[in-house]
mmCIF file of C-alpha atoms in Angstrom:
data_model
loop_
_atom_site.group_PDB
_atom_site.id
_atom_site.type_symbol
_atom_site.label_atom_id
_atom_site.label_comp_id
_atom_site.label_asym_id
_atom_site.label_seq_id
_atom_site.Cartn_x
_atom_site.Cartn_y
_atom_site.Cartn_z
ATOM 1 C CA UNK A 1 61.394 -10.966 47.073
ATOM 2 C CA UNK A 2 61.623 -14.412 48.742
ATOM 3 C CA UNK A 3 58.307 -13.491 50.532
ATOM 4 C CA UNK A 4 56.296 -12.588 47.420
ATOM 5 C CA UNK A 5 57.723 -16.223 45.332
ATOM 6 C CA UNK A 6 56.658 -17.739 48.419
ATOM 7 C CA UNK A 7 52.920 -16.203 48.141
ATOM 8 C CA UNK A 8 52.622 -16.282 44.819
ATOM 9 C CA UNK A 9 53.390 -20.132 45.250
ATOM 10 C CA UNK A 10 51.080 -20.144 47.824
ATOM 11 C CA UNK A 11 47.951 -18.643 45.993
ATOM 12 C CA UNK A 12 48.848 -21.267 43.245
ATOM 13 C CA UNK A 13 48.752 -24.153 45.286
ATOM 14 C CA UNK A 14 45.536 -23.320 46.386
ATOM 15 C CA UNK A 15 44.032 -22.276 43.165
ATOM 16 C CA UNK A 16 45.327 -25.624 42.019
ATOM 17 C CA UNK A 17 43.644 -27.447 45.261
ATOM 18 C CA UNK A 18 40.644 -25.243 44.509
ATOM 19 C CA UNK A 19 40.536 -26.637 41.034
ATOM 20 C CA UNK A 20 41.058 -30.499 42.010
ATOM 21 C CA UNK A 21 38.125 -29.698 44.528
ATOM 22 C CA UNK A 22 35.858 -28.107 41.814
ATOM 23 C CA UNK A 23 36.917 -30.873 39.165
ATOM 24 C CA UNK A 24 35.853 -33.692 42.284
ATOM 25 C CA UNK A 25 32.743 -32.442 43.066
ATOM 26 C CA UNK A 26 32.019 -31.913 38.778
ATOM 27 C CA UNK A 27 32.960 -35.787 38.766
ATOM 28 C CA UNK A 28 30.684 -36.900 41.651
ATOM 29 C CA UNK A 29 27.525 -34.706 39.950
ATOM 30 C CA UNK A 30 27.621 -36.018 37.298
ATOM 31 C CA UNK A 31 28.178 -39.980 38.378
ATOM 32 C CA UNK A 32 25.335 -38.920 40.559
ATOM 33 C CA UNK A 33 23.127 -38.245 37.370
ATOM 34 C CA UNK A 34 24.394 -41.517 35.765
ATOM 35 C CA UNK A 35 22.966 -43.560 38.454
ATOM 36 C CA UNK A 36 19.874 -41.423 38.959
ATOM 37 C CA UNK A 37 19.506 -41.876 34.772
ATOM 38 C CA UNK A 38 19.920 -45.159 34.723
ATOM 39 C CA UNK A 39 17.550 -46.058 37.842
ATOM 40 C CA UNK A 40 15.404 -43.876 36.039
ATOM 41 C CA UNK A 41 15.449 -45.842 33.044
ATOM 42 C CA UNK A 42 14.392 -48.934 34.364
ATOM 43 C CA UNK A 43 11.753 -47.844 36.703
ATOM 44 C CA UNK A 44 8.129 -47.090 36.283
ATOM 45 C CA UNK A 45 8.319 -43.610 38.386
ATOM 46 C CA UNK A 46 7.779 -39.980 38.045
ATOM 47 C CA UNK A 47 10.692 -39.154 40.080
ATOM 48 C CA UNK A 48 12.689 -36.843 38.500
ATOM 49 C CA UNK A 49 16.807 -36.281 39.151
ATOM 50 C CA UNK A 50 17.184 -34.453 41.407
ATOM 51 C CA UNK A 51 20.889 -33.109 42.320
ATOM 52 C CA UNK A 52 22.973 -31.935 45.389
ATOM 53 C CA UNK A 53 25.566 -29.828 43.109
ATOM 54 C CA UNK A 54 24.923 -26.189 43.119
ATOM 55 C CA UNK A 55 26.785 -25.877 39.705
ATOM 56 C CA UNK A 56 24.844 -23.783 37.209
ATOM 57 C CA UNK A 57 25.988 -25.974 34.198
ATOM 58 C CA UNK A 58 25.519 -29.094 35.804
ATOM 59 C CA UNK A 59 21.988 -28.446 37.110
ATOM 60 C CA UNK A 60 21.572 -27.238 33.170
ATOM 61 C CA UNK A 61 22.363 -31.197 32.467
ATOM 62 C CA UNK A 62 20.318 -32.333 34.861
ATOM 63 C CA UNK A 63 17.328 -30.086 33.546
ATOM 64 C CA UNK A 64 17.965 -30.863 30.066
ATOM 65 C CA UNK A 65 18.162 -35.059 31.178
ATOM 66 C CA UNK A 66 15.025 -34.406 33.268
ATOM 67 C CA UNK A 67 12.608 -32.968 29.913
ATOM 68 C CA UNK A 68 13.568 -35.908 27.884
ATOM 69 C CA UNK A 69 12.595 -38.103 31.035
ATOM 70 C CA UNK A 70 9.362 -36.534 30.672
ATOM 71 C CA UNK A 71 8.712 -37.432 26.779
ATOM 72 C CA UNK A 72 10.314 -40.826 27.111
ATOM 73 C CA UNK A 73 7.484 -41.373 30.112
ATOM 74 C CA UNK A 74 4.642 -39.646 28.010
ATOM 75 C CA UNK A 75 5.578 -42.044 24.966
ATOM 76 C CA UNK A 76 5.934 -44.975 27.278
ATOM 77 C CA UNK A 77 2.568 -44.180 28.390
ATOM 78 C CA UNK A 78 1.348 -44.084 25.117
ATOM 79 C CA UNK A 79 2.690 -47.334 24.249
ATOM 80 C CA UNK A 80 1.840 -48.820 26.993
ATOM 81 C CA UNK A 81 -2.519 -47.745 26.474
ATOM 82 C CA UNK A 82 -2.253 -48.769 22.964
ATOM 83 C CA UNK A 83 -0.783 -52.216 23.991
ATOM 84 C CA UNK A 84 -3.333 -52.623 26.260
ATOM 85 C CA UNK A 85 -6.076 -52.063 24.150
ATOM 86 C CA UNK A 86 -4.392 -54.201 21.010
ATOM 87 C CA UNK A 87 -4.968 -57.179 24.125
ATOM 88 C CA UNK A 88 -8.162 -56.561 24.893
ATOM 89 C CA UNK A 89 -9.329 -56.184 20.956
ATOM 90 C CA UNK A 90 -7.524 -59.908 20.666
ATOM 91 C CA UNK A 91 -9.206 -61.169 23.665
ATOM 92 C CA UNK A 92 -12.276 -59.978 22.558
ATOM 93 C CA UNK A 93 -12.088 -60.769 19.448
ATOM 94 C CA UNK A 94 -11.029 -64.520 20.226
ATOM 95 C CA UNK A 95 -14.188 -65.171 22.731
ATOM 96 C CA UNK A 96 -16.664 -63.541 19.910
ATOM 97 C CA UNK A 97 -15.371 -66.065 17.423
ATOM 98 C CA UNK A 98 -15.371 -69.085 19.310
ATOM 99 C CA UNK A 99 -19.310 -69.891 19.451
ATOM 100 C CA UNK A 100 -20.413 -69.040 15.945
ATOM 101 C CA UNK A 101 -17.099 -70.968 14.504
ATOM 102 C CA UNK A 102 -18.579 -74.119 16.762
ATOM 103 C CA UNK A 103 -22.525 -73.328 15.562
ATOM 104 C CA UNK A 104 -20.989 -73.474 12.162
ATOM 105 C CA UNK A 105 -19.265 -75.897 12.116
ATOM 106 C CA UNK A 106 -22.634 -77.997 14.191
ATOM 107 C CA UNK A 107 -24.819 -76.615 10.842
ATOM 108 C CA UNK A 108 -22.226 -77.940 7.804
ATOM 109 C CA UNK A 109 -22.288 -81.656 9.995
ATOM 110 C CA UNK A 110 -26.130 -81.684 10.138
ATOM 111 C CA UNK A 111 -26.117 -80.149 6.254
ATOM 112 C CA UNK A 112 -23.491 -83.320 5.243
ATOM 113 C CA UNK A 113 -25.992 -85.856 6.280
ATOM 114 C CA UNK A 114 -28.921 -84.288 3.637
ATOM 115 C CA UNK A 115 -29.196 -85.828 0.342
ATOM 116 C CA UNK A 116 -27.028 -83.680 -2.538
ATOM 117 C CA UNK A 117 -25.883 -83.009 -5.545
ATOM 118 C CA UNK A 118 -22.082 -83.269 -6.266
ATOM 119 C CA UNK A 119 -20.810 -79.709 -6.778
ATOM 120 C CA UNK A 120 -23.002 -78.811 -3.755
ATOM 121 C CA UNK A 121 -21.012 -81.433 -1.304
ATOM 122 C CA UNK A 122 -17.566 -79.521 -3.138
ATOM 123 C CA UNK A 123 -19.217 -76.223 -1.733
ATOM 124 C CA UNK A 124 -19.901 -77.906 1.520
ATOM 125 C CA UNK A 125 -16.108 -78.952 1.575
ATOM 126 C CA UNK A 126 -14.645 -75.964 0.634
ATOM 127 C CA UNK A 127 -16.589 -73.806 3.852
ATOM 128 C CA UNK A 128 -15.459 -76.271 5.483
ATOM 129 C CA UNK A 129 -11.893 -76.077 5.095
ATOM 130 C CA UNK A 130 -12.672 -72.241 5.501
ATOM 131 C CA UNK A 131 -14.291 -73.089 8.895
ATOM 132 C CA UNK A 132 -11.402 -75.264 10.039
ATOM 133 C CA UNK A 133 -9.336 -72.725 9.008
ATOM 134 C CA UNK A 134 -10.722 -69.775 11.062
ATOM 135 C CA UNK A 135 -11.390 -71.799 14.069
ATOM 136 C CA UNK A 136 -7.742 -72.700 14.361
ATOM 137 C CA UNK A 137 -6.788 -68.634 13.980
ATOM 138 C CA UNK A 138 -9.550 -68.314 16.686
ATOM 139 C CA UNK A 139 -8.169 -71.265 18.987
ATOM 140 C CA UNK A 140 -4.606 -69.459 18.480
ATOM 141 C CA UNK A 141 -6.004 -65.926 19.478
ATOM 142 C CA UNK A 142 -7.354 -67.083 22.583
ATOM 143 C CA UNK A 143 -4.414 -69.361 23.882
ATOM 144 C CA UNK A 144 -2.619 -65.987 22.897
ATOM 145 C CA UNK A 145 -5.131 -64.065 24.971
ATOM 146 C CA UNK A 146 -5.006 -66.081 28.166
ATOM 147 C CA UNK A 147 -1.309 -66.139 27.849
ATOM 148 C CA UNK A 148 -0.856 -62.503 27.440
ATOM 149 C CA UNK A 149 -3.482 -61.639 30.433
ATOM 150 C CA UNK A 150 -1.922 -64.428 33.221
ATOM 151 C CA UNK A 151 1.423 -63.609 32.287
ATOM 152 C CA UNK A 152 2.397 -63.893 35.919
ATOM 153 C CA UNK A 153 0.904 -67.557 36.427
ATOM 154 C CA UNK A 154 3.658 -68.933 35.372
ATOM 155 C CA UNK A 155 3.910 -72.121 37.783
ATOM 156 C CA UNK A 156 7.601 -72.889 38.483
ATOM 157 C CA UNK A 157 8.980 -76.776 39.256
ATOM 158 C CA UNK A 158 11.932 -78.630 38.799
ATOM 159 C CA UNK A 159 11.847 -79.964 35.107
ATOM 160 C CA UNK A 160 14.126 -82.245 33.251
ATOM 161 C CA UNK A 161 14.166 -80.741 30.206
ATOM 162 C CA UNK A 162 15.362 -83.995 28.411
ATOM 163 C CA UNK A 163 11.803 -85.730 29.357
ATOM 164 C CA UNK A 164 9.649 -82.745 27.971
ATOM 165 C CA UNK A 165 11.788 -81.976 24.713
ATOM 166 C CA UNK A 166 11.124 -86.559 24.128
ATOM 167 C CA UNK A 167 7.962 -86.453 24.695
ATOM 168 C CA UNK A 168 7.430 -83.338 22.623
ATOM 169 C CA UNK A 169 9.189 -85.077 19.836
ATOM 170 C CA UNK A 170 7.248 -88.415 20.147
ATOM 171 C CA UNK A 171 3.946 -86.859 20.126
ATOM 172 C CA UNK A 172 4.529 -85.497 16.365
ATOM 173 C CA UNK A 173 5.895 -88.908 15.246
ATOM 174 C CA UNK A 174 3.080 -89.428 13.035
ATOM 175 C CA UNK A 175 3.323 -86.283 11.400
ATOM 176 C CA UNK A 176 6.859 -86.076 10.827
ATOM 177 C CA UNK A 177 6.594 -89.461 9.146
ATOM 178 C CA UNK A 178 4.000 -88.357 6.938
ATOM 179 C CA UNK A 179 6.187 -84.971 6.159
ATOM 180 C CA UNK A 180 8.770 -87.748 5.445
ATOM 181 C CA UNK A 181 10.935 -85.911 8.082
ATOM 182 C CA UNK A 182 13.275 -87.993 9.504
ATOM 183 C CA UNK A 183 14.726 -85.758 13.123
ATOM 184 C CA UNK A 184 18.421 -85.817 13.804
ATOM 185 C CA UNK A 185 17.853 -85.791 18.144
ATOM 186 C CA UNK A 186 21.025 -85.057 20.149
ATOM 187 C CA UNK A 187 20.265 -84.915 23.767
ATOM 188 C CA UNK A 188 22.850 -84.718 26.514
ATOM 189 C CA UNK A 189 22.749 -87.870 28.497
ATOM 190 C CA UNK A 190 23.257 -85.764 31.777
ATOM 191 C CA UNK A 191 19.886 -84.759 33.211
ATOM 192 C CA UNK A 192 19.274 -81.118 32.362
ATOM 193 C CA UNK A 193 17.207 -79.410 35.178
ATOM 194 C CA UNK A 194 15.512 -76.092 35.204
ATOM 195 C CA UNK A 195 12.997 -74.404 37.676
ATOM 196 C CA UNK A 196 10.374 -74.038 34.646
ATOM 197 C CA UNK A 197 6.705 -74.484 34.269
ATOM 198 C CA UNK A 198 5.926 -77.630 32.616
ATOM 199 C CA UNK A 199 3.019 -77.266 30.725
ATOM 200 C CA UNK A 200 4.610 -73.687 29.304
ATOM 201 C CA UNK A 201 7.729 -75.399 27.849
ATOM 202 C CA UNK A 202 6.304 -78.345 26.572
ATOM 203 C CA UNK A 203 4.017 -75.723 24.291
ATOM 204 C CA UNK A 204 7.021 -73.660 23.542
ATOM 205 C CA UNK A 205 8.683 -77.415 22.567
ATOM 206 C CA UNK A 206 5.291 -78.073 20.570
ATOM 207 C CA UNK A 207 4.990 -74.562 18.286
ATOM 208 C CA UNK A 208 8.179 -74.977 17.685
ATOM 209 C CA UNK A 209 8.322 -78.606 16.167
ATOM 210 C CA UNK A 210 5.213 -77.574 14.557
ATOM 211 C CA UNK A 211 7.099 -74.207 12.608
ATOM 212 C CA UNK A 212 9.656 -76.903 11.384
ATOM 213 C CA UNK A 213 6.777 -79.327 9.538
ATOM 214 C CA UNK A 214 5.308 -76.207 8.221
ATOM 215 C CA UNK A 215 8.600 -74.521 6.734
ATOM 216 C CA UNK A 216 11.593 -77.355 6.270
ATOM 217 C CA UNK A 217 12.654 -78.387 3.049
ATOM 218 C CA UNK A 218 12.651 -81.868 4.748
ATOM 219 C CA UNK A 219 15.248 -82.126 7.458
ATOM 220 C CA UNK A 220 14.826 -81.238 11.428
ATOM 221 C CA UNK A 221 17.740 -81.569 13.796
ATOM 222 C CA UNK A 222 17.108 -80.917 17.753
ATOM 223 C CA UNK A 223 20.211 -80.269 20.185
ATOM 224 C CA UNK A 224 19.577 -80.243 23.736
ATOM 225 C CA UNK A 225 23.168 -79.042 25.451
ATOM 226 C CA UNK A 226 24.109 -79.696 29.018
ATOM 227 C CA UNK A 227 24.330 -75.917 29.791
ATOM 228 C CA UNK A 228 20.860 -75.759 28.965
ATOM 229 C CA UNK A 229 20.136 -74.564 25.633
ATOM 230 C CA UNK A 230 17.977 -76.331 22.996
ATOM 231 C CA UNK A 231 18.131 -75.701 19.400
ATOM 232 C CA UNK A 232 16.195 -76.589 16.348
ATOM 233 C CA UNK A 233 17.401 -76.089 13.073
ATOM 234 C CA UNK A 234 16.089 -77.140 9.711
ATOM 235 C CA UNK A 235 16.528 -76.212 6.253
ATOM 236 C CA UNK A 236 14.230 -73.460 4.574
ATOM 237 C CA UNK A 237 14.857 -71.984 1.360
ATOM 238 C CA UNK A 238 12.303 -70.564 1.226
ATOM 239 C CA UNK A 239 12.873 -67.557 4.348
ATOM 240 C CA UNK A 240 15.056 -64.865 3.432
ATOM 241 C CA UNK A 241 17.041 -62.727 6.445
ATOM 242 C CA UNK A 242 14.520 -59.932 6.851
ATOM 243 C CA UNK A 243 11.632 -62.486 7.706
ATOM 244 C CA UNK A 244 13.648 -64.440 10.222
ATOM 245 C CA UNK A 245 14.394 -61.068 11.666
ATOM 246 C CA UNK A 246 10.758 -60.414 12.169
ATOM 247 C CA UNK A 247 9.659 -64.496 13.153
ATOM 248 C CA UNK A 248 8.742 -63.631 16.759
ATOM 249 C CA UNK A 249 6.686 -60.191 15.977
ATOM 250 C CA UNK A 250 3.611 -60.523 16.640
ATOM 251 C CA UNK A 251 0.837 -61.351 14.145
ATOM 252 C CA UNK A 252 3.496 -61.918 11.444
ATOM 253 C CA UNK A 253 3.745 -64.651 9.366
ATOM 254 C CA UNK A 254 5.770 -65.576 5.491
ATOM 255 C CA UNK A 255 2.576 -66.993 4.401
ATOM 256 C CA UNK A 256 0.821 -64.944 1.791
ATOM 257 C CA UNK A 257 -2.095 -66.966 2.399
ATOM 258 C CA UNK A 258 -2.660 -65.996 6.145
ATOM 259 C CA UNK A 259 -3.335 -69.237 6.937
ATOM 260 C CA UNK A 260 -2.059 -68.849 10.484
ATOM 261 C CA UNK A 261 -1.944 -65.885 13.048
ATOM 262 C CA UNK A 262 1.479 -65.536 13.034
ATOM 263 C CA UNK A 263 1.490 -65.665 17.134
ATOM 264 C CA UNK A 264 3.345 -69.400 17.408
ATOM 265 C CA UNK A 265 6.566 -67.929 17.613
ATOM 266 C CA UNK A 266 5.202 -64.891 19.558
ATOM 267 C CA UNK A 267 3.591 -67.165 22.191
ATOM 268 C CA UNK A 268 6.813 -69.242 22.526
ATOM 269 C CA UNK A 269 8.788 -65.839 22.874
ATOM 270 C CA UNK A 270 5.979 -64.718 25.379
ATOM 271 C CA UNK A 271 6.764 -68.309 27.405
ATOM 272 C CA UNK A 272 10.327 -68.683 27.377
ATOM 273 C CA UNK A 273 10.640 -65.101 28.909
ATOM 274 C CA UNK A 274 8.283 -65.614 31.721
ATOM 275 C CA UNK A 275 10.214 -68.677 32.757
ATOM 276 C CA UNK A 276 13.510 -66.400 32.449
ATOM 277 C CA UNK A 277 14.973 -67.869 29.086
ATOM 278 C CA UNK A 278 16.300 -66.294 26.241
ATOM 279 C CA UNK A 279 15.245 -67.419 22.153
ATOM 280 C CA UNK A 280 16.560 -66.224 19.313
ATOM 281 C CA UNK A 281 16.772 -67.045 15.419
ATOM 282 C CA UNK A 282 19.615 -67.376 13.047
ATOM 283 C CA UNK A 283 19.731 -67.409 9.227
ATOM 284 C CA UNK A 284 22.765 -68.823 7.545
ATOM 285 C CA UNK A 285 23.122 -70.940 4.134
ATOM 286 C CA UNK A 286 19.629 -71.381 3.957
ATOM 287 C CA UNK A 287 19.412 -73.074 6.851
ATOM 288 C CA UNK A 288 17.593 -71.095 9.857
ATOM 289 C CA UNK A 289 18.530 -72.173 13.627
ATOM 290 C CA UNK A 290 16.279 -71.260 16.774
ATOM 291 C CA UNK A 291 18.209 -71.295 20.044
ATOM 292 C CA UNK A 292 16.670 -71.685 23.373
ATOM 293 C CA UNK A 293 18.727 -70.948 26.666
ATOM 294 C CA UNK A 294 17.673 -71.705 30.314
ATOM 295 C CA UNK A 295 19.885 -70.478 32.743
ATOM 296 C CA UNK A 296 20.252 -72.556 35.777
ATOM 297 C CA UNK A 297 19.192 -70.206 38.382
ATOM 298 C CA UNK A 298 19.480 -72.496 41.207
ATOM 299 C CA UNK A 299 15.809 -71.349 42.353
#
């Protein structure tokens, strides 16, 4: 009797060991298709995952992971041509504005210095405006264009962020006066240095500052932080949540007129990421907030 209690306990010991083996090797499968997912995920590959297990039900998973690997690449594909040719089209469409906007705009000075009758020099004035107009959306298209297509240019140096976001400020003086916008400018006193490119953040500093004149009810204030992060906030009644949430998309812009391309924001977006920043917008009380955050990388 002793002998049979003894084997039975022996038969479930090892059931029970074969069990914990079996419920091991389950748990090492399947971490092994996390990490193969998530590597997946994040690279530009056609590898599939591909498992050690000889489990029927976990090579199932790792079939069933592997066919939505292949429509996530197909759409990514897909996105990826379309996005392409949306750049080219702007490119394109940029350069083939450019010289008749500047022929124009040669023909209405020539036509200004002719003798005429008043409510022909209000016509002339009117294409003008028009023409000033469409050159700017044209000037924006390209800068958008070159941006877009050198994306990788991005010339890194060490840059006091204090001295760019001052000088930024200073050069729309005249403007903000006019606006009768009187900037609220808190910048730390310690130096705040960032491996950045120069020229890049100063026209991040610049479309921003320029978004403020074109929206605030009147105010601006400008925080640079010692950890890095800049924000300018300003009141605008006029914005509602739903068009801050869409600011940096690109092309969009709250003015029914389409007076501008609606790439500012986008272009700042595009520039802060290439130098390894984060921006974001924030809506509250009426007031809306953009936040700009370098970290130091020690580069």
């Amino acid at each position: 009797m002793e002998i049979w209690l003894w084997v039975s306990i022996g038969i479930l010991i090892a059931i029970i060991i074969a069990l914990l083996v079996k419920i091991h090797i389950l748990q090492r499968s399947v971490k092994e298709i996390e990490i193969a997912f998530a590597d997946r995920l994040v690279t530009d590959t056609n590898v599939l995952i591909d498992i050690s297990s000889s489990d029927k039900n976990v090579r199932r998973l790792a079939n069933t992971i592997n066919g939505q690997l292949r429509k996530l690449r197909t759409e990514r594909r897909r996105f990826q041509q379309g996005d392409l040719e949306l750049k080219n089209a702007v490119t394109n469409i940029s350069h083939d504005l450019r010289t008749p906007l500047t022929a124009l705009s040669g023909y209405l000075e020539l036509l200004e210095q002719e003798e005429k009758s008043e409510s022909v020099n209000r016509y002339i004035e009117i294409i003008k405006d028009r023409v000033d107009i469409l050159t700017q959306l044209s000037e924006e298209l390209f800068k958008y264009s070159v941006i877009i297509s050198t994306k990788d240019n991005i010339t890194k140096e060490q840059v006091i962020i204090n001295t760019v976001l001052e000088e930024s400020i200073a050069a729309f003086y005249t403007v903000l006066t006019e606006r009768n916008i009187v900037p609220e400018i808190q910048v730390s006193e310690t130096k705040v240095v960032r491996m950045l490119d120069r020229s890049a953040l100063s026209r991040v500093f610049s479309n921003l500052i320029s978004n403020v004149i074109k929206y605030s009810d009147g105010d601006l204030k400008i925080v640079l932080s010692e950890n890095g992060e800049i924000a300018f906030s300003n009141m605008a009644s006029g914005l509602d949540e739903i068009q801050v949430g869409r600011l940096f998309d690109r092309f969009y812009t709250v003015e029914a007129a389409r007076k501008s391309t609606g790439l500012g924001l986008t272009i700042s977006k595009t520039l802060v990421e290439q130098m390894k920043g984060t921006i974001s917008a924030i809506y509250e009380n009426n007031r809306l907030s953009i936040h700009i955050f370098f970290p130091d990388l020690k580069e």
